[in-house]
XYZ file of C-alpha atoms in Angstrom:
605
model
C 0.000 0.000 0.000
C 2.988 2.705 0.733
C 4.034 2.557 -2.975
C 0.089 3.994 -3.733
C 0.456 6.572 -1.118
C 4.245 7.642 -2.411
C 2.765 7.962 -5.950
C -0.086 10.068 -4.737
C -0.331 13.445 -6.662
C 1.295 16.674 -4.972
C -0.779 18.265 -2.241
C -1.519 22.017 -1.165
C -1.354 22.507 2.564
C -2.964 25.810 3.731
C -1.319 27.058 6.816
C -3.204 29.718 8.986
C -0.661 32.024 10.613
C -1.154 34.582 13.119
C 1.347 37.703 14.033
C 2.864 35.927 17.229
C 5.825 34.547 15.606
C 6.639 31.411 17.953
C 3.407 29.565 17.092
C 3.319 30.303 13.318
C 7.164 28.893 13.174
C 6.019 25.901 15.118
C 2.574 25.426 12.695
C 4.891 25.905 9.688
C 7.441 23.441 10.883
C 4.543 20.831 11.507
C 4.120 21.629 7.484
C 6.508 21.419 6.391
C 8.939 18.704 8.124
C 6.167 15.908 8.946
C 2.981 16.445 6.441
C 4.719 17.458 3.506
C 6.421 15.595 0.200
C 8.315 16.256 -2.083
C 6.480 18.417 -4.759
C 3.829 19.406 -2.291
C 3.032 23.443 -1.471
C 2.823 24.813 1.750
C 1.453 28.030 1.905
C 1.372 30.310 4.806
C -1.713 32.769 5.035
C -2.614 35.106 7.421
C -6.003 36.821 6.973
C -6.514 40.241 8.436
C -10.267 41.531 9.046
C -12.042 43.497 6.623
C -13.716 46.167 9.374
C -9.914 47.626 9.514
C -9.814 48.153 5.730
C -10.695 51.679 6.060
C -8.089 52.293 8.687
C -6.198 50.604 6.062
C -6.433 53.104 3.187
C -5.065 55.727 5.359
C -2.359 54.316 6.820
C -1.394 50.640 5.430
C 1.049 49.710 8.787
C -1.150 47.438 9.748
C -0.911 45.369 6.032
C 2.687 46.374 5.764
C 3.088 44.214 9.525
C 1.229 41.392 8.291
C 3.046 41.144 5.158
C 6.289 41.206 7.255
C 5.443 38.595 9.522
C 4.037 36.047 7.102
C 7.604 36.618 5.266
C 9.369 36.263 8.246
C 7.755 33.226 9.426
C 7.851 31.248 5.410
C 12.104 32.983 5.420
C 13.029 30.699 8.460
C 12.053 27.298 6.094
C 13.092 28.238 2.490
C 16.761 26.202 2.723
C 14.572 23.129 4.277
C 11.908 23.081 1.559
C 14.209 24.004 -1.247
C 15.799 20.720 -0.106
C 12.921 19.048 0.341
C 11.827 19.849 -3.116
C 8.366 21.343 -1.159
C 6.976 24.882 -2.642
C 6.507 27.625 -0.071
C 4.224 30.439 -0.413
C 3.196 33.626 1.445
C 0.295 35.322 1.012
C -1.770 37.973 2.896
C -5.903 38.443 2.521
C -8.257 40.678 3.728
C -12.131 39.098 4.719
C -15.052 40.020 7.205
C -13.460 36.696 9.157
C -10.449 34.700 9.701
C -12.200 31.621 9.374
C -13.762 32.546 6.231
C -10.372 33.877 5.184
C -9.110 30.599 5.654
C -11.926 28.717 3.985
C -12.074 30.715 0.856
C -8.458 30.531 0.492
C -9.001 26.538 0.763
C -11.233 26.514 -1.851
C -9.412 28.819 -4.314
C -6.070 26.880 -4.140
C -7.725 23.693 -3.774
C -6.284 22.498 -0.801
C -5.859 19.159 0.630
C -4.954 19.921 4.081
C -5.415 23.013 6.310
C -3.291 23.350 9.384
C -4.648 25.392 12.280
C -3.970 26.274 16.230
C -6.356 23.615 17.904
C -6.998 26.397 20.666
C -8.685 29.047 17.734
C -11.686 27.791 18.237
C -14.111 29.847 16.553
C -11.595 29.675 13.637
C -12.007 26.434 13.911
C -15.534 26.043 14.345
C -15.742 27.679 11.058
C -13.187 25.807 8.680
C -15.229 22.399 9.657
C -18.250 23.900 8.851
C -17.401 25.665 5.424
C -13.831 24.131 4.888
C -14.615 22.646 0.717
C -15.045 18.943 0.658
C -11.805 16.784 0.067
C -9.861 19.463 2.540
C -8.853 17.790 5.736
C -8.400 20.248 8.933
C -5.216 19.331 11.375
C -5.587 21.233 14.784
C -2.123 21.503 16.214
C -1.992 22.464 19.664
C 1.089 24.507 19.853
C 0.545 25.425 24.049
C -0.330 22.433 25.901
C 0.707 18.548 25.442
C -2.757 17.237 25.183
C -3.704 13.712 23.890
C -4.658 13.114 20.400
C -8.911 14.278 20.079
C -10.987 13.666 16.571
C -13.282 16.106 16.459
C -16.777 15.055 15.133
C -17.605 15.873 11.220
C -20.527 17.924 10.697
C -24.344 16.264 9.798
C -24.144 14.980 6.533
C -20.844 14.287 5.988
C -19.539 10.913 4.219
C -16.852 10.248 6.680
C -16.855 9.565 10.279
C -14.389 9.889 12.915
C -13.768 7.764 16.291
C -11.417 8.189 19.131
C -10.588 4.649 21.042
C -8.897 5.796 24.114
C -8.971 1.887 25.033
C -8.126 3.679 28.278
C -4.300 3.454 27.576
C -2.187 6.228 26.580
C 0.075 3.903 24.811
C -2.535 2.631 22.597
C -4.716 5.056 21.625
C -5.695 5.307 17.818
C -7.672 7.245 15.476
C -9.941 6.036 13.123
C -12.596 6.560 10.932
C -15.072 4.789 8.586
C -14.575 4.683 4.505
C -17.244 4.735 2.087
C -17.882 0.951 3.140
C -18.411 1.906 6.470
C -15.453 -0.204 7.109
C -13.541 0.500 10.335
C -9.306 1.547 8.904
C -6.882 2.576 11.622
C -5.781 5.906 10.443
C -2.977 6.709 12.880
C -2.206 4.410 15.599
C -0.105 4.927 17.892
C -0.393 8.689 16.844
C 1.470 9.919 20.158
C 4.596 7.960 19.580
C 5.267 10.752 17.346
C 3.090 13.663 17.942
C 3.699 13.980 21.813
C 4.033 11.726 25.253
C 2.382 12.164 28.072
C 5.218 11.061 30.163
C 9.062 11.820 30.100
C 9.662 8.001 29.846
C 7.387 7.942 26.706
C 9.517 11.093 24.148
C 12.299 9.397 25.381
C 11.159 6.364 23.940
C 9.501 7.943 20.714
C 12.890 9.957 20.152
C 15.032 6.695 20.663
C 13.168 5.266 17.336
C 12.903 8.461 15.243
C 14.038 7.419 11.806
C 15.072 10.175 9.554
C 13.590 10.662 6.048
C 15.852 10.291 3.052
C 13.726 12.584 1.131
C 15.638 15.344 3.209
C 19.005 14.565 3.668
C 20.092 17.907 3.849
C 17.245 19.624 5.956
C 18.794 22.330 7.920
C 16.079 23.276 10.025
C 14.721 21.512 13.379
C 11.153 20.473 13.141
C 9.692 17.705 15.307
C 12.590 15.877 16.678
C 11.571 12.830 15.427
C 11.350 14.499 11.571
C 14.663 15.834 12.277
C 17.544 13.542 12.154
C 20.188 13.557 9.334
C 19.154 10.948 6.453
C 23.609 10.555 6.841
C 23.398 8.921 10.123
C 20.638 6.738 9.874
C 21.080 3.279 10.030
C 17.751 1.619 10.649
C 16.105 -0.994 8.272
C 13.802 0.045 5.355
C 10.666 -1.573 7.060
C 10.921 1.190 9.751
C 11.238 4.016 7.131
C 8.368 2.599 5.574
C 6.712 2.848 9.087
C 7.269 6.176 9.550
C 6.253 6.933 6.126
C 2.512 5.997 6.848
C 2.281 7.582 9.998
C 3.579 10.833 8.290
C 1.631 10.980 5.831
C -1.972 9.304 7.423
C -3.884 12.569 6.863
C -3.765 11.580 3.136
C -5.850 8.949 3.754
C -8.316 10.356 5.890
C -10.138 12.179 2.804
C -12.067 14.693 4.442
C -11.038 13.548 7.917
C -10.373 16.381 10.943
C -7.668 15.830 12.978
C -6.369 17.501 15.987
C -3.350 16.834 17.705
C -0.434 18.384 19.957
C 2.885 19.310 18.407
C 5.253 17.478 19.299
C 7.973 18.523 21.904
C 10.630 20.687 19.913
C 14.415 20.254 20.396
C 14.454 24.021 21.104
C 12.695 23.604 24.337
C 15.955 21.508 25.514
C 19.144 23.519 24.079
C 21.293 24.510 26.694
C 23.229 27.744 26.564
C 27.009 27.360 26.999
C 28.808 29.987 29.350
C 28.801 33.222 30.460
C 29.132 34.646 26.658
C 25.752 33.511 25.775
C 23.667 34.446 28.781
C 23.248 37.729 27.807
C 21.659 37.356 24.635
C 20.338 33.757 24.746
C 16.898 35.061 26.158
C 16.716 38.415 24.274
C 13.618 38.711 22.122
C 14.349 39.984 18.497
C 12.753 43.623 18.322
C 9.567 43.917 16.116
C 11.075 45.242 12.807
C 8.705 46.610 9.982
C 8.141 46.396 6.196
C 8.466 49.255 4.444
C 6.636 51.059 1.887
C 8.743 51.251 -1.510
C 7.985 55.208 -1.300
C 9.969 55.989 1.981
C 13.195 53.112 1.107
C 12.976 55.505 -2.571
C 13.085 58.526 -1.179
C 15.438 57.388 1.824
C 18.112 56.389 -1.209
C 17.263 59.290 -3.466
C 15.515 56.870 -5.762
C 18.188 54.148 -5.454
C 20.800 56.832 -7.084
C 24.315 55.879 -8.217
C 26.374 58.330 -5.779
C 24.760 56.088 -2.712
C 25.774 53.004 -4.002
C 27.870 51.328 -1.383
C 27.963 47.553 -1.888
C 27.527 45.197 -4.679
C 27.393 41.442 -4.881
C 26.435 38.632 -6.611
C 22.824 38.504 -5.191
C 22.111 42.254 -4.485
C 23.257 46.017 -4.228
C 23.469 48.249 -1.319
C 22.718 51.824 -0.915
C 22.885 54.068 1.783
C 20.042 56.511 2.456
C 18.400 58.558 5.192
C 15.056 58.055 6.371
C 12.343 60.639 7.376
C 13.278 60.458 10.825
C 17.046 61.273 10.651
C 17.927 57.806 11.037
C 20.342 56.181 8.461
C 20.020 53.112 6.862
C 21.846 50.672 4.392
C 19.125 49.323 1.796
C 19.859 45.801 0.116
C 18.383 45.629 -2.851
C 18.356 42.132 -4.919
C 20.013 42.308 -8.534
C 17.344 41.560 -10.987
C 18.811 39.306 -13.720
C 18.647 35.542 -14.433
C 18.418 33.007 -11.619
C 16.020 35.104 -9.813
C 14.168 32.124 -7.852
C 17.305 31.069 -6.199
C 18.078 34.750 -5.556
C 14.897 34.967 -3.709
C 15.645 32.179 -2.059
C 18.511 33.188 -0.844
C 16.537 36.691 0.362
C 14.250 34.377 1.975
C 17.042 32.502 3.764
C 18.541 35.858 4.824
C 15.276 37.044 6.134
C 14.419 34.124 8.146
C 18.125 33.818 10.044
C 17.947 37.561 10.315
C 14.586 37.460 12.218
C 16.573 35.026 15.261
C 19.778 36.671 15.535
C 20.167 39.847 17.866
C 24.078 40.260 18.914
C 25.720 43.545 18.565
C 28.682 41.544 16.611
C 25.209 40.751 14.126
C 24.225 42.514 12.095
C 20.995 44.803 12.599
C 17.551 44.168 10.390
C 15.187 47.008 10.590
C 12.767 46.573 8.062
C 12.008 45.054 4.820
C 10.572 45.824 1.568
C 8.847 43.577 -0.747
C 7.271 46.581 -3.344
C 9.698 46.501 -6.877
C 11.586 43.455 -5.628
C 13.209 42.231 -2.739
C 14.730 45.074 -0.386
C 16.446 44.391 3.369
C 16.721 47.562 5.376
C 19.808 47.549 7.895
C 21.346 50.559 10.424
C 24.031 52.126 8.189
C 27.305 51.446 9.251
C 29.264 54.277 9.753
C 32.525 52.959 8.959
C 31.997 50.632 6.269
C 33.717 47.644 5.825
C 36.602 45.738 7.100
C 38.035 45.772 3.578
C 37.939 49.002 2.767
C 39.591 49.860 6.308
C 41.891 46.986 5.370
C 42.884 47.651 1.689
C 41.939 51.183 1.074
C 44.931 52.899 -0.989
C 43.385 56.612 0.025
C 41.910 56.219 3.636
C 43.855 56.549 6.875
C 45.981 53.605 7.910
C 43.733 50.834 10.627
C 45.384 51.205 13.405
C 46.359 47.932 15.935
C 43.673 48.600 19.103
C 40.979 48.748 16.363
C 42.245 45.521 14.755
C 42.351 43.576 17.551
C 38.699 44.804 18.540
C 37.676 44.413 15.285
C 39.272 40.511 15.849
C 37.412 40.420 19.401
C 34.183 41.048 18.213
C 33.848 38.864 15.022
C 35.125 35.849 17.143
C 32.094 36.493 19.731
C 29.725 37.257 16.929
C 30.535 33.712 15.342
C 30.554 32.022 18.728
C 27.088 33.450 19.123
C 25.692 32.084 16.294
C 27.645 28.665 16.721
C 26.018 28.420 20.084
C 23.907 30.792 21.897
C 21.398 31.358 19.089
C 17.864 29.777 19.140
C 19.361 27.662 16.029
C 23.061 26.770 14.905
C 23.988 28.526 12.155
C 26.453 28.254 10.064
C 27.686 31.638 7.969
C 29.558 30.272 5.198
C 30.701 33.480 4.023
C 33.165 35.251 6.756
C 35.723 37.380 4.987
C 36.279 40.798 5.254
C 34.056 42.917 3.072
C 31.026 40.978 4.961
C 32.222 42.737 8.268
C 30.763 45.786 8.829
C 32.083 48.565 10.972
C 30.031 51.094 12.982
C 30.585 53.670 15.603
C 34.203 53.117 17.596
C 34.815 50.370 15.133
C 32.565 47.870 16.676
C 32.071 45.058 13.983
C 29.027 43.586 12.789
C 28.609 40.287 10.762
C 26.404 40.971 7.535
C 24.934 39.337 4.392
C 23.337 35.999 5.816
C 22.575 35.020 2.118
C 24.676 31.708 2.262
C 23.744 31.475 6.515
C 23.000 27.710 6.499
C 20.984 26.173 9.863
C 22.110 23.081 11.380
C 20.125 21.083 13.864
C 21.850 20.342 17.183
C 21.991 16.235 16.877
C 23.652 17.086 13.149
C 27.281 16.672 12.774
C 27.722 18.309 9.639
C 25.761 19.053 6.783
C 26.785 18.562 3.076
C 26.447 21.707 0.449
C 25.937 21.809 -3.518
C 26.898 23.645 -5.438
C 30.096 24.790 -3.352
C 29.390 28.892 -2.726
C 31.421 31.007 -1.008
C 34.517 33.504 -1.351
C 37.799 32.109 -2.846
C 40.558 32.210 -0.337
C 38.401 31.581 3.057
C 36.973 28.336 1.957
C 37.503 25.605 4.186
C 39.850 22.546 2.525
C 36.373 20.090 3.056
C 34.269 22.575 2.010
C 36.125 23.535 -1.379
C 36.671 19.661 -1.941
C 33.534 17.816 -0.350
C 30.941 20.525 0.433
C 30.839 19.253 4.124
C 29.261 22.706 6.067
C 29.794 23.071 10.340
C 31.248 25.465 13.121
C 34.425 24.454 11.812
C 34.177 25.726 8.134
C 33.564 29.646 9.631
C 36.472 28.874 12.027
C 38.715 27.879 9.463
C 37.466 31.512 7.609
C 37.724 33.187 10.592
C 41.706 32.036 10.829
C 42.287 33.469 7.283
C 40.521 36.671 8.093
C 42.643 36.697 11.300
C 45.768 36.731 9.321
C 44.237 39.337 6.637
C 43.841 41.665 10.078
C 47.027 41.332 10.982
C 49.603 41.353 7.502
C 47.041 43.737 5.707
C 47.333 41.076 3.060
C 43.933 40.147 0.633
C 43.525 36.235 0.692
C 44.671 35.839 -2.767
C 46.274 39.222 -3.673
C 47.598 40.277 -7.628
C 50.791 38.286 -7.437
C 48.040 34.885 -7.220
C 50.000 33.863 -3.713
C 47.908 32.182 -1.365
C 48.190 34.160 1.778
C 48.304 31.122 4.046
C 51.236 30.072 1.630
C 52.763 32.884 2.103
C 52.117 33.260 5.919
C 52.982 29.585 6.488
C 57.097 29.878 7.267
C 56.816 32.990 9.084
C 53.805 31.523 11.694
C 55.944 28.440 11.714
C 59.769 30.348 12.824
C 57.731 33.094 14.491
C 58.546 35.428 12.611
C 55.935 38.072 13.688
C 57.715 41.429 12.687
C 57.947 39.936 8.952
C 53.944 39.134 9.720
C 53.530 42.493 10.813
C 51.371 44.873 8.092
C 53.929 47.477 6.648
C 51.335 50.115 7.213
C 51.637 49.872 10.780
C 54.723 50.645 10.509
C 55.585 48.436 13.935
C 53.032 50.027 15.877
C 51.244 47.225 17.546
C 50.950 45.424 20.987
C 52.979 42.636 20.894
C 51.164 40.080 23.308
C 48.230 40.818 21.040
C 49.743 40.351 17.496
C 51.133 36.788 19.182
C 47.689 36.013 20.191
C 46.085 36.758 16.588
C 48.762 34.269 15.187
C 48.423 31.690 17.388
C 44.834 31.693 16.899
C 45.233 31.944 13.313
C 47.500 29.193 13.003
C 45.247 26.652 15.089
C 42.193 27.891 13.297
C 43.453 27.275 9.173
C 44.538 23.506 10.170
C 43.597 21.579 6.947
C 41.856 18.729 9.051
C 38.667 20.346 10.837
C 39.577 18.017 13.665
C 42.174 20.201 14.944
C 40.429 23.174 14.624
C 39.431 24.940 17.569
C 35.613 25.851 18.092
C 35.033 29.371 18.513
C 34.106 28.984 22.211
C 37.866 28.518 22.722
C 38.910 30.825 19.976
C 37.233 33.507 21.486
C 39.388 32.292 25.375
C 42.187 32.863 23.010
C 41.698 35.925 22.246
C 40.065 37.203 25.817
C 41.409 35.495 28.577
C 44.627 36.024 31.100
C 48.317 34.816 30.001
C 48.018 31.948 32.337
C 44.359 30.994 31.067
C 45.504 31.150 27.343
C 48.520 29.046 28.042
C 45.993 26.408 29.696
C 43.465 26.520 26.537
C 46.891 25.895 23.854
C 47.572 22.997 25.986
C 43.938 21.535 25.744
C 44.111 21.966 22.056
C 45.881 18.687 20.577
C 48.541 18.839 18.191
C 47.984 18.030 14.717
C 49.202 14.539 13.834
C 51.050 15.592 10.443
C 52.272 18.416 9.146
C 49.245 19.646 7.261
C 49.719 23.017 6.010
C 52.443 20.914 3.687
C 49.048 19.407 1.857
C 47.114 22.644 1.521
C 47.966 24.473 -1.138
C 45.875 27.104 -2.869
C 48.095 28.979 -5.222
C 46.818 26.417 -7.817
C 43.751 28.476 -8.921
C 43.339 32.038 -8.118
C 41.308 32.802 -11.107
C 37.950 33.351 -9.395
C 36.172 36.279 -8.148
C 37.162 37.817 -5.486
């Protein structure tokens, strides 16, 4: 019977999303990781009320905020459903009800499944009444861990649905009757993987999730038991065929409602790691708007060429002023071919954006999605580590701001390694995506290539190979394998960029770790040393950046460091530091002899 079901036709799952943020990313992971297959469309829609429409035409904020939460909550799944092969769409619809909202919508896209909060329940109420016939309704408690309920269909209906509680948590089953009024189990036992009652029991249910090879490279949590890499899995084929049907059940429940808890997320159990994560671990992002395509125009003086600051492969960036004095850097993505991935990769930005708040981050105000795809950002006053770096015409960088410049990145990286609500990976650190604001306090930017990696992952595996020539990571550049380690081994490059003044790859088509390699090894730091500063420079610190350097561009990411103890490096007391080089093992060959990447310095820099 599973080959029928795997050969069913592509389904449309309507997802009603509200503005509070937590509950519409938990809905939308429900989706997207456990009801969804490949070729299937999730679409997120929030509905706002017709009886503010005239408030509306006067002042569209309220639209504008809906818009920008819809895309914020659809951004924070585009790399798992690109993956997955699954379509994702936002929209935003005005009605005299949510519930009709909802049902209308279901009618007009044809939907096979709407997903709902179980405690909405005059939404509810509603969308089984008037829902169109062949549309199954999933109620997902998102609150409470409740057992499973089926919810009775209205009068008329073909259909109907039975609960069996058999008074035993551990066996209780829905099911309903077919057009033969024959008895089918449906989903049984539903709460081995939709929620225990009991400690004992998720324990249980998370010791058999199987993972789905459909999504090998999913890089955002859902459901823990939907979650685990398709890499590591080594069950038998008769269990992924098991958790195939109970994955997919509500496609065989016709016109069957359903209601069910979510089940427990691995967010709930990440642990923050020291000191340098409790003070933003528990910080909620700041509400950030969308903006109308008038004020970002005028802001930028109609996107003119003199306020062109930045450009890239995806997008441009423009500096501009708003009506309120305050000054902003607009991203604006490059129309031209490829411009589905390129909104994917907006998408992607937008989503990771929305989690991260670290002043080493850096800081989304606003979005517009009028005449493209636009991010709005603070401006940074300073610009960018490159152009403080390689400038022929500005004023030399001097040391203190290097090393805080060095300070900073290493605790923005170790906050998104570890402190953030979800790993993520960067993928792009190098020195024009370092931004520099007041007193030279650097900012990570341009989360276009930001990858998220669930906790229990090891690593996660990346094609095609993106990224800047000259950072990339030896497994990266070779075998596409993406973790902590491939932004420390970036991070070590940049390191030694901040402290020769060197580019990477510069004109002569040297490798800079090449070049650097025989002076880190016979400490040679004064031949290090950039020119420019002209021997101005703590010493302790510049011995510090090498060190770190050197223990972060090790070919084998084994050796590497992780940026908890980069950051010690870079921080702590003599005596501490001298402790941490001693708990960091020495490599087993000499690898730098391996790595060489003068072969190729023809790409883009």
């Amino acid at each position: 019977m599973e080959s029928v079901h795997e050969s069913a036709p592509a389904a449309k799952i309507l997802v009603g999303v509200s503005l509070d943020a937590r509950a519409s990313s938990q809905l939308l992971s429900w989706a997207v990781t456990v009801a969804a297959r490949p070729n299937d469309t999730v679409i997120a829609l929030h509905v706002l009320v017709r009886k503010a429409e005239k408030r509306l035409k006067s002042e569209r904020s309220s639209l504008r905020q809906a818009q920008a939460s819809v895309i914020s909550a659809v951004g924070e799944f585009a790399g798992v459903c690109q993956t997955k092969r699954v379509k994702l769409e936002a929209k935003v619809r005005t009605c005299s009800s949510v519930g009709e909202g909802l049902a209308d919508e279901a009618a007009l896209v044809e939907a096979n499944l709407l997903v709902l909060r179980r405690n909405s329940f005059e939404i509810v109420r509603y969308c089984l009444k008037n829902a169109p016939e062949g549309c199954s309704i999933v109620g997902v408690d998102v609150d409470v861990d409740v057992d499973v309920q089926a919810l009775p269909r209205k009068d008329g209906d073909v259909d109907s649905l039975t609960y069996d509680d058999n008074n035993s948590s551990s066996s209780s089953r829905l099911t309903y009757k077919d057009n033969n009024n024959n008895m089918v189990n449906a989903l049984s036992p539903l709460r081995k993987f939709f929620g225990s009652t009991s400690k004992r029991e998720r324990r249980h249910s998370s010791s058999e999730s199987i993972c789905e090879k459909e999504s090998p490279r999913g890089v955002l949590e859902g459901p823990e038991a939907a979650s685990t890499p398709a890499d590591d899995c080594s069950s038998s084929s008769s269990s992924v065929v098991g958790r195939r049907s109970h994955t997919n059940n509500w496609r065989r429940l016709s016109v069957a409602r359903l209601f069910f808890p979510l089940p427990p997320s691995p967010e709930d159990s990440i642990s923050m790691e020291g000191d340098a994560c409790s003070s933003y671990a528990e910080e909620v992002k700041p509400s950030w708007r969308c903006f109308s395509y008038e004020e970002i125009s005028r802001a930028t003086n109609k996107f003119h060429p003199d306020n062109l600051v930045g450009r890239g492969g995806f997008a441009e960036v423009f500096k501009g002023s708003l009506r309120s004095g305050q000054n902003v850097a607009v991203k604006r993505l490059a129309k031209g071919e490829g411009d589905q991935l390129k909104e994917k990769e907006f998408l992607v930005e937008l989503g990771i954006l929305g989690h991260v708040r670290h002043p080493n981050t850096a800081n989304l105000i606003g979005c517009c999605i009028e005449n493209g795809l636009h991010l709005v950002f603070d401006l940074s006053c300073n610009g960018s580590l490159a152009s403080a770096l390689h400038s022929k015409h500005g004023r030399v960088l001097e040391w203190s701001a290097r090393y805080k410049i060095a300070i900073g990145i290493a605790r923005g990286l170790h906050y998104l390694h570890k402190c953030c609500r979800h790993r993520i990976i960067h993928r792009d650190i190098k020195a024009s995506n370092v931004l520099l604001g007041a007193d030279f306090e650097p900012q990570i930017s341009d989360f276009g290539l930001a990858k998220w990696l669930p906790k229990q992952w090891t690593h996660h595996s990346v094609i095609p190979i993106e990224g800047t020539f000259g950072y990339l990571a030896p497994e990266y550049f070779m075998h596409g394998i993406v973790d902590e380690k491939t932004d420390v081994f970036s991070f070590g490059v940049l390191l030694l960029e901040i402290v020769t003044g060197r580019r990477p790859a510069d004109t002569s088509k040297q490798s800079l770790l090449v070049w650097a390699k025989p002076l880190m090894q016979s400490g040679r730091i004064a031949e290090l040393a950039d020119p420019k500063l002209e021997g101005k420079y703590d010493m302790d610190q510049m011995q510090r950046l090498v060190v770190t350097a050197s223990y972060c561009v090790r070919q084998s990411s084994i050796w590497r460091p992780p940026m908890s103890k980069v950051l010690g490096l870079l921080t702590n007391d003599r005596d501490s530091v001298e402790a941490q080089i001693r708990s960091i093992p020495e490599c087993q060959v000499d690898e730098m002899d391996d790595y060489n990447l003068a072969t190729d310095c023809s790409l883009d820099y």
